CSV table of C-alpha atoms and ligand atoms in Angstrom, one decimal:
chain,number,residue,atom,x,y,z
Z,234,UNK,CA,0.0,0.0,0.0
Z,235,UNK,CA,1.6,3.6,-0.8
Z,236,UNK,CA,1.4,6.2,1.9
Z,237,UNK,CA,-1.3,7.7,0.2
Z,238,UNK,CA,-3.6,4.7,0.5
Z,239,UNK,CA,-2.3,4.2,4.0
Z,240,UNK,CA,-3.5,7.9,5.0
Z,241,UNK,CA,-7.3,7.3,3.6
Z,242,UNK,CA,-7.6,3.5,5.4
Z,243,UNK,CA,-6.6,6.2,8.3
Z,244,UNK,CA,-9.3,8.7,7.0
Z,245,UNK,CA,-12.1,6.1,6.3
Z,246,UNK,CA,-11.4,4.9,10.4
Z,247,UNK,CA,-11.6,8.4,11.8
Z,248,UNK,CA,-15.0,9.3,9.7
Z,249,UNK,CA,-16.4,5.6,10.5
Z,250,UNK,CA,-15.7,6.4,14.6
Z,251,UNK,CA,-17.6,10.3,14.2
Z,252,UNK,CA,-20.8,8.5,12.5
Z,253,UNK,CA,-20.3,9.5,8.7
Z,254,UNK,CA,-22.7,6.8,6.9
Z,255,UNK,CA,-20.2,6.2,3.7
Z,256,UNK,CA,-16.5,6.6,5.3
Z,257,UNK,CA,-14.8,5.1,2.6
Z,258,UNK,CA,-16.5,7.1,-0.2
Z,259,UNK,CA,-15.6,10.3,1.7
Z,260,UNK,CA,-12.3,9.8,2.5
Z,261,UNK,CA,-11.4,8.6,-1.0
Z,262,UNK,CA,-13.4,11.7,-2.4
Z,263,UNK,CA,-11.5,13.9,-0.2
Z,264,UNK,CA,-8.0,12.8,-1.3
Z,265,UNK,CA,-9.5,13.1,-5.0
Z,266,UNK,CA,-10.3,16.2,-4.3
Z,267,UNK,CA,-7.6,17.7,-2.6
Z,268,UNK,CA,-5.4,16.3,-5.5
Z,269,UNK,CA,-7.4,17.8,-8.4
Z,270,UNK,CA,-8.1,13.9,-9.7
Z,271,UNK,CA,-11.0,11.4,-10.0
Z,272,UNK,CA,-11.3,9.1,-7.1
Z,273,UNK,CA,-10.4,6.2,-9.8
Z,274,UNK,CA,-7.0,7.6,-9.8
Z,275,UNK,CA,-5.9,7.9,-6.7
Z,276,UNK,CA,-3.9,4.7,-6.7
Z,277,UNK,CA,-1.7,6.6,-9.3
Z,278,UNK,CA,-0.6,9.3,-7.2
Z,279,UNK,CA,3.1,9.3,-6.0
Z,280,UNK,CA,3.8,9.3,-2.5
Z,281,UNK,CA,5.2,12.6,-2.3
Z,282,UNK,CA,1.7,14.1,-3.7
Z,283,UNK,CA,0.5,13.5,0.4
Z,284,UNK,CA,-0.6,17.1,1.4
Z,285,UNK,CA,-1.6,18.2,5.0
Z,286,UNK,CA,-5.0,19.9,3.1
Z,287,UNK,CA,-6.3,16.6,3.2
Z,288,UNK,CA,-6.2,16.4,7.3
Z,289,UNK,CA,-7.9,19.8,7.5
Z,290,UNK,CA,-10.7,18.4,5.6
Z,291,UNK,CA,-11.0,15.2,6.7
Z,292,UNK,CA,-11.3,17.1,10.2
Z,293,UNK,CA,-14.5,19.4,8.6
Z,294,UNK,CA,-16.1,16.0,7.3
Z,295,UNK,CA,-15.0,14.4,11.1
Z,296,UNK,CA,-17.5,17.7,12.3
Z,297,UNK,CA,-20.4,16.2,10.1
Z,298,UNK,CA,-19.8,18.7,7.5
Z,299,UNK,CA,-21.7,17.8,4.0
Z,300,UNK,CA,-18.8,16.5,2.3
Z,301,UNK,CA,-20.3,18.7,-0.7
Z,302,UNK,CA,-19.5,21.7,0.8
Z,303,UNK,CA,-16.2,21.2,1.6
Z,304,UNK,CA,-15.8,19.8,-2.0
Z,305,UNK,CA,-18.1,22.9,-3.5
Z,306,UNK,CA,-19.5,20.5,-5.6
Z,307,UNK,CA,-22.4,17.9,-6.2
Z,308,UNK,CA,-22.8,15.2,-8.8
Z,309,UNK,CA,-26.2,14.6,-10.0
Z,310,UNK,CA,-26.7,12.4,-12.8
Z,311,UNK,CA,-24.5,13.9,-15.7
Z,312,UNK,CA,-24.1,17.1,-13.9
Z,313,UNK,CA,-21.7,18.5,-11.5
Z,314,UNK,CA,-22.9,21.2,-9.3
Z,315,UNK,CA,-22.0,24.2,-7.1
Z,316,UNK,CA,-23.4,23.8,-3.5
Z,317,UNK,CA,-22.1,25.3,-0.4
Z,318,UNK,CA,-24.1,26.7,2.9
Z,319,UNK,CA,-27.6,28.2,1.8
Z,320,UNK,CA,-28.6,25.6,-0.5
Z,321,UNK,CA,-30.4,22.2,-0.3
Z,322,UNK,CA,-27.5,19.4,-1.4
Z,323,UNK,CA,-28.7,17.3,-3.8
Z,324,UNK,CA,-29.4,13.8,-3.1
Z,325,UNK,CA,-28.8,9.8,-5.0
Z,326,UNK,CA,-32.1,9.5,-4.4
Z,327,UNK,CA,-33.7,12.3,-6.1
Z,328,UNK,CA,-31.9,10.8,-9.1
Z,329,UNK,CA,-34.6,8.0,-9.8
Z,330,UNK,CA,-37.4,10.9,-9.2
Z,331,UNK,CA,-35.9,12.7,-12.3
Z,332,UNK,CA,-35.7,9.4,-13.9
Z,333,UNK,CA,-39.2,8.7,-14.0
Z,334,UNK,CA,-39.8,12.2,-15.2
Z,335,UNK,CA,-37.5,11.4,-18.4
Z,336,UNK,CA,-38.8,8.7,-18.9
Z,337,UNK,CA,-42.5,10.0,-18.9
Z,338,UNK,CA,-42.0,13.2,-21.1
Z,339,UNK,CA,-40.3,10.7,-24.0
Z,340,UNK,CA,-43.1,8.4,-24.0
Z,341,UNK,CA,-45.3,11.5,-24.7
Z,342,UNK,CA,-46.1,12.7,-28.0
Z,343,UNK,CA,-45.4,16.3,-27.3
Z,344,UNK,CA,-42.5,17.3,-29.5
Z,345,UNK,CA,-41.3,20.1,-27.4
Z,346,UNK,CA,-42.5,19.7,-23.5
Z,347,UNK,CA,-43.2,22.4,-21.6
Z,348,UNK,CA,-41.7,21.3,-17.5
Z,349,UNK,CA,-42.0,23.2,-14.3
Z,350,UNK,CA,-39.6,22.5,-11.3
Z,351,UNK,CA,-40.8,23.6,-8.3
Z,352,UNK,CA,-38.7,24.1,-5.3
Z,353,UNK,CA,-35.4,24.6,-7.7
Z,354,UNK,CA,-32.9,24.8,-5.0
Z,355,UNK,CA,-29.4,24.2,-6.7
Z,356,UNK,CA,-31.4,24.0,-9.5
Z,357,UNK,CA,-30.3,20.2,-10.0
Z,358,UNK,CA,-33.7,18.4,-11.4
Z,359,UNK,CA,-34.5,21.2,-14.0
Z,360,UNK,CA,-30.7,21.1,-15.2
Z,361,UNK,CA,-31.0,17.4,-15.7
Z,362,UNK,CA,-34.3,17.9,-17.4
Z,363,UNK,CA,-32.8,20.6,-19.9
Z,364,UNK,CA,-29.9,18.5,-20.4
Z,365,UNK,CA,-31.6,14.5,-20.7
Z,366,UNK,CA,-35.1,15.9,-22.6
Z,367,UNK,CA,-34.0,17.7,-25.9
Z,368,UNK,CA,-36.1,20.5,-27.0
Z,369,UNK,CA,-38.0,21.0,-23.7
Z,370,UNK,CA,-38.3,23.9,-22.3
Z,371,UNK,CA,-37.8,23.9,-18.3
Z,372,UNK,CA,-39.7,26.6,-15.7
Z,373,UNK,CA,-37.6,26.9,-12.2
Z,374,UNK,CA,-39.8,27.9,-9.3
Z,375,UNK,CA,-37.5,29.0,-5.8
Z,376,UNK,CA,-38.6,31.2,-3.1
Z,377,UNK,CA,-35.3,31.7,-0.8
Z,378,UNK,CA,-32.9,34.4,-2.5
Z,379,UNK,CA,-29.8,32.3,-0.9
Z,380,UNK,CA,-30.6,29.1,-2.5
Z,381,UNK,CA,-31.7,31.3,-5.6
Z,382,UNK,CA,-27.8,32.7,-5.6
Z,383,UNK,CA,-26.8,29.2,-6.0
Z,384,UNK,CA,-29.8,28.0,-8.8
Z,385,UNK,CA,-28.5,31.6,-10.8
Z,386,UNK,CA,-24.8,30.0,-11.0
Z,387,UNK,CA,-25.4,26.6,-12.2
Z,388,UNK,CA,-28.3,28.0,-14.7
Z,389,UNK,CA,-25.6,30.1,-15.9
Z,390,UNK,CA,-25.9,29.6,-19.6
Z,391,UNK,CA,-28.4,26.6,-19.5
Z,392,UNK,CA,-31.8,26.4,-21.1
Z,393,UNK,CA,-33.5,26.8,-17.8
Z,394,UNK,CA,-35.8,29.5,-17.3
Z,395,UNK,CA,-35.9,30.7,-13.4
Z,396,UNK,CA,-37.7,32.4,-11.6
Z,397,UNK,CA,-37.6,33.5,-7.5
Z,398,UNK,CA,-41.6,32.9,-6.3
Z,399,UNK,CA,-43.3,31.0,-4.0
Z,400,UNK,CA,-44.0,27.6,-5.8
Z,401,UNK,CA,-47.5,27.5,-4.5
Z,402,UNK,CA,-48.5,30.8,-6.2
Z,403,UNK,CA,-46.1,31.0,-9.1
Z,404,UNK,CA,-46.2,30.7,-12.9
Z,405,UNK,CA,-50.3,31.7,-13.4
Z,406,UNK,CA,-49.3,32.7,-17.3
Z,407,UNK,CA,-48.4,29.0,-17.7
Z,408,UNK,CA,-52.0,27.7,-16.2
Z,409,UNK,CA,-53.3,24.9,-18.2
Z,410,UNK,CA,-50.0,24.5,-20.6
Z,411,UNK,CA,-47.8,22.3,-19.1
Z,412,UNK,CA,-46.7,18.8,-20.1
Z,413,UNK,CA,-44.5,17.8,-16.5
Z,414,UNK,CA,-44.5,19.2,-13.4
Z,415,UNK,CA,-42.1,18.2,-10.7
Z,416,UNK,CA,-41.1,18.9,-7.3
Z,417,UNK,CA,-38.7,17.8,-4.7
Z,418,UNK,CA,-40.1,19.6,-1.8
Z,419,UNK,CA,-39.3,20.4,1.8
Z,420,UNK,CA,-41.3,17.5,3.7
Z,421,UNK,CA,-39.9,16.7,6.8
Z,422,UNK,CA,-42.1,16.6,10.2
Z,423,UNK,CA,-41.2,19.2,12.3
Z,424,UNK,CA,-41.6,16.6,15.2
Z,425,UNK,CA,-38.7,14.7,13.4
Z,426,UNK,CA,-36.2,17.9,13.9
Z,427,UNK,CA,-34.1,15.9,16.2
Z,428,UNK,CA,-33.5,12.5,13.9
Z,429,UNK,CA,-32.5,14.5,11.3
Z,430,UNK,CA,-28.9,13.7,9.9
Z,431,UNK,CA,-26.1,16.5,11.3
Z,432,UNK,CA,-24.8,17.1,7.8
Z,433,UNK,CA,-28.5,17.9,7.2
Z,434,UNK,CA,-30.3,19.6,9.9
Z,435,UNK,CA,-27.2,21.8,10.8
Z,436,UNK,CA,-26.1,23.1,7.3
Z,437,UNK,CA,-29.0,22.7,4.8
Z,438,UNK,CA,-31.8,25.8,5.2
Z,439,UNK,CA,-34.3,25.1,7.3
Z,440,UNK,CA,-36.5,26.2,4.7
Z,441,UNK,CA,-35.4,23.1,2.6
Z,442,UNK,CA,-36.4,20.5,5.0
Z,443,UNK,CA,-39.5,21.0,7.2
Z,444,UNK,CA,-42.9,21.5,6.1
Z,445,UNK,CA,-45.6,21.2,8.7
Z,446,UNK,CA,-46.2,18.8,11.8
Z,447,UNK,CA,-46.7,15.9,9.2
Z,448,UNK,CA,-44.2,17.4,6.5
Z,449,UNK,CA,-46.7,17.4,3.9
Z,450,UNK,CA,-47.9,21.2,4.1
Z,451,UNK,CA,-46.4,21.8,0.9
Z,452,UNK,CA,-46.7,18.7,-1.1
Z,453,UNK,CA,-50.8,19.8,-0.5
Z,454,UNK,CA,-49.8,23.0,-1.6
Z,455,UNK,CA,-48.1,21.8,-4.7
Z,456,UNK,CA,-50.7,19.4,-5.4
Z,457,UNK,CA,-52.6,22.6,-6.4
Z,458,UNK,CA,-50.2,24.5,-8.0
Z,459,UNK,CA,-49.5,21.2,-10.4
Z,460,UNK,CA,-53.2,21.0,-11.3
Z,461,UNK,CA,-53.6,24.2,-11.9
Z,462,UNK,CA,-50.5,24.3,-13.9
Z,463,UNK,CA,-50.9,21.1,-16.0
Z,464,UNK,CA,-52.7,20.4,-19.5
Z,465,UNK,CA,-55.3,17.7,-19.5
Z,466,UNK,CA,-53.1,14.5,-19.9
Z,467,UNK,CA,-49.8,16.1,-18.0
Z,468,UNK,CA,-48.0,14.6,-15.5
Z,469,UNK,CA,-46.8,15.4,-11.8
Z,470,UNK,CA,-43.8,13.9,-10.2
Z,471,UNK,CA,-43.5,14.7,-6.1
Z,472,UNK,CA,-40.5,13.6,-3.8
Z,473,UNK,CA,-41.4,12.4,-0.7
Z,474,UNK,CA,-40.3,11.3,2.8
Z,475,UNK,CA,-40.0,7.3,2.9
Z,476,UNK,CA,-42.8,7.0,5.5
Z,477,UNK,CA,-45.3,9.3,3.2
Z,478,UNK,CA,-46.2,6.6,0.9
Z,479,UNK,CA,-49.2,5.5,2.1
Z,480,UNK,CA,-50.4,9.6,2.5
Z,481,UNK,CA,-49.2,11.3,-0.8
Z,482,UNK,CA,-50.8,9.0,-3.8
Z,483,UNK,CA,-53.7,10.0,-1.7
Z,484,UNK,CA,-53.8,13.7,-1.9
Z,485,UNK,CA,-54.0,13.3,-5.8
Z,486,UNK,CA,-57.6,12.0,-5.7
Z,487,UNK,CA,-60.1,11.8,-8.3
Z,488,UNK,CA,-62.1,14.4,-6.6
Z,489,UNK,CA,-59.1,16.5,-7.5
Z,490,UNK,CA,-58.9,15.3,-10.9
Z,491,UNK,CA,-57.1,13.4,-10.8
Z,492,UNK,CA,-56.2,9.7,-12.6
Z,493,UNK,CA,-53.3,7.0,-12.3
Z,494,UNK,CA,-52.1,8.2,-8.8
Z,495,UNK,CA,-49.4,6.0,-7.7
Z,496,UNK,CA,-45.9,5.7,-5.8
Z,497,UNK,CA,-42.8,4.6,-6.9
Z,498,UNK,CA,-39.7,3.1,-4.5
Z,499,UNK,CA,-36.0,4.3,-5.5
Z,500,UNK,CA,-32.8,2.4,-5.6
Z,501,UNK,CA,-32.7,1.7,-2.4
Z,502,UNK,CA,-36.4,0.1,-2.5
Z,503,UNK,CA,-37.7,2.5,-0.1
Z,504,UNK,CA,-41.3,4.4,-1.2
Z,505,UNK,CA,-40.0,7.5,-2.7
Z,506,UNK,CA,-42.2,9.6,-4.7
Z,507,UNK,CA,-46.1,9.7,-5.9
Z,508,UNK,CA,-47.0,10.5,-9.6
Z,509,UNK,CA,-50.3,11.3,-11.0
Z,510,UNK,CA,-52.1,12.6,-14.6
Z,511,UNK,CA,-54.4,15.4,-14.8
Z,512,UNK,CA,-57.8,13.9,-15.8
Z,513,UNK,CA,-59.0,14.9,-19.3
Z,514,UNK,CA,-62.2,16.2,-18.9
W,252,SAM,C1,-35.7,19.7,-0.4
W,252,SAM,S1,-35.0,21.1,-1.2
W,252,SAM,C2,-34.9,20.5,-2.9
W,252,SAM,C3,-34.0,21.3,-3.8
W,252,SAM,C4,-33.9,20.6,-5.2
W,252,SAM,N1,-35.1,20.5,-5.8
W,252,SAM,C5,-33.2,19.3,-5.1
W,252,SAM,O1,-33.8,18.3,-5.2
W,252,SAM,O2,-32.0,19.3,-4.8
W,252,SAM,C6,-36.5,22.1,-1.2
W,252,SAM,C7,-36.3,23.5,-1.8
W,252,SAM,O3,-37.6,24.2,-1.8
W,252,SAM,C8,-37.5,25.5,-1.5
W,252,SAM,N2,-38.8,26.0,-1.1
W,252,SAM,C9,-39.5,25.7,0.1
W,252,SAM,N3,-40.7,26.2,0.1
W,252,SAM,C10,-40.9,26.8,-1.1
W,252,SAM,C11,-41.9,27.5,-1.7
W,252,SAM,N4,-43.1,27.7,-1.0
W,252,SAM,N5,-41.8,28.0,-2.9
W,252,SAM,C12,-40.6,27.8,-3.6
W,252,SAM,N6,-39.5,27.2,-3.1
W,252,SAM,C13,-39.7,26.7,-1.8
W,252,SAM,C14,-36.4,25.5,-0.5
W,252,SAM,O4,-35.8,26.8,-0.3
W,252,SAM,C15,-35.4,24.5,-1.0
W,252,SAM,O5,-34.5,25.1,-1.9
């Protein structure tokens, strides 16, 4: 083993005693980081490369510090981000949400859809949109000006169109137009404050997480915003905590108008988002 390796099997054992879920990972993306490399080429670094930056960060990630913001950067999908305090990391998880929504806007006949992201943040699921859905055209809905700094950045040049508004109010010159809409919204119980992870619950805004006693203050809100919003036939994709779903398929009822409610698991095979179709009248 070269000193190198040596120093992250040392790494990976300090972040494994202070709690971090995915040592390894970390302390290998550190040392790629601190090194300007890929994590894949670590093992070609000489020994001499060994830099003391690496202990300073490994002692941030050691505090529970999102290992994206000492890294300034998030991967999501194809994309690399820029994340730091003030703005919801994106998460693996949200990943398969997007997925679906791919998946759903090729299988329409709609030659150049019309999407709405509500609850931007970074920005992350309209980027990937905009980048994986070729001639769509993608609406981006955040209401806190510091995540909004962040969403301005990595939109930079992008075909997303974004706009600072509440996402429960915003967009009414779109009403009835849109193919997709889809949110990964703040729906943590407030009651839960205290399970939430460190990395989360002491550096991404508060504003990101909690929604309500039950977390799902917004997710009702949205469920009017995305009917309001949609065509007749369109499609809405919400993330949700993975104990909300039995609740969420539920507040996209017929009685709403709506058809096909249904939730979907990700990766991980835990419940993870609802979808639903506006009902053609
Ligand atoms: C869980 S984060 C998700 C961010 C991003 N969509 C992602 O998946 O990485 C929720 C985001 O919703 C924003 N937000 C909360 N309430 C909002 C509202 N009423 N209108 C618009 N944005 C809101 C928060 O500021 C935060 O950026």
């Amino acid at each position: 083993m070269n000193l190198l390796l040596a120093e992250v099997a040392q790494a990976t054992q300090r972040l494994a005693d202070a709690g971090v879920p995915s040592p390894r990972f970390d302390a290998e993306e550190l040392a790629a980081y601190v090194h300007g490399v890929k994590r894949g080429e670590l093992h070609n670094l000489p020994d001499a490369d060994f830099d003391a930056r690496y202990w300073e960060a490994v002692a941030r990630r050691e505090a529970r510090e999102p290992l994206q913001h000492i890294t300034g950067r998030a991967f999501f999908r194809y994309l690399e981000l820029q994340v730091g305090p003030g703005v919801f990391v994106p998460r693996p998880e949200t990943e398969s949400v997007v997925g679906w929504a791919i998946d759903a806007l090729r299988a329409m006949d709609v030659a150049e859809p019309l999407v709405v992201d509500l609850c931007t943040g970074s920005g992350a699921i309209a980027l990937a949109l905009a980048q994986e859905v070729p001639r769509s055209t993608v609406h981006a809905v955040e209401l806190d000006e510091g995540a909004l700094e962040w969403a301005r950045r990595n939109t930079e040049g992008s075909r997303v169109v974004l706009h600072q508004g509440n996402a429960l109010t915003a967009l009414p010159h779109l009403d009835g137009q849109v193919d997709l809409v889809i949110s990964n919204p703040p729906y943590i119980p407030l009651e839960e404050w205290e399970y939430v992870a460190p990395e989360a619950r002491d550096h991404d805004p508060q504003m990101a997480l909690f929604s309500g006693q039950d977390g799902l203050d917004t997710i009702r809100g949205l469920e009017r915003t995305a009917g309001r919003l949609l065509r007749p036939g369109g499609v809405v994709v919400v993330e949700h905590a993975d104990t909300q779903g039995g609740q969420v398929p539920w507040i996209f009822n017929e009685e709403a108008g709506w058809t096909d409610a249904a939730d979907h698991r990700d990766l991980n095979n835990r419940p993870r988002f609802t979808t639903a179709r506006k009902a053609t009248p």
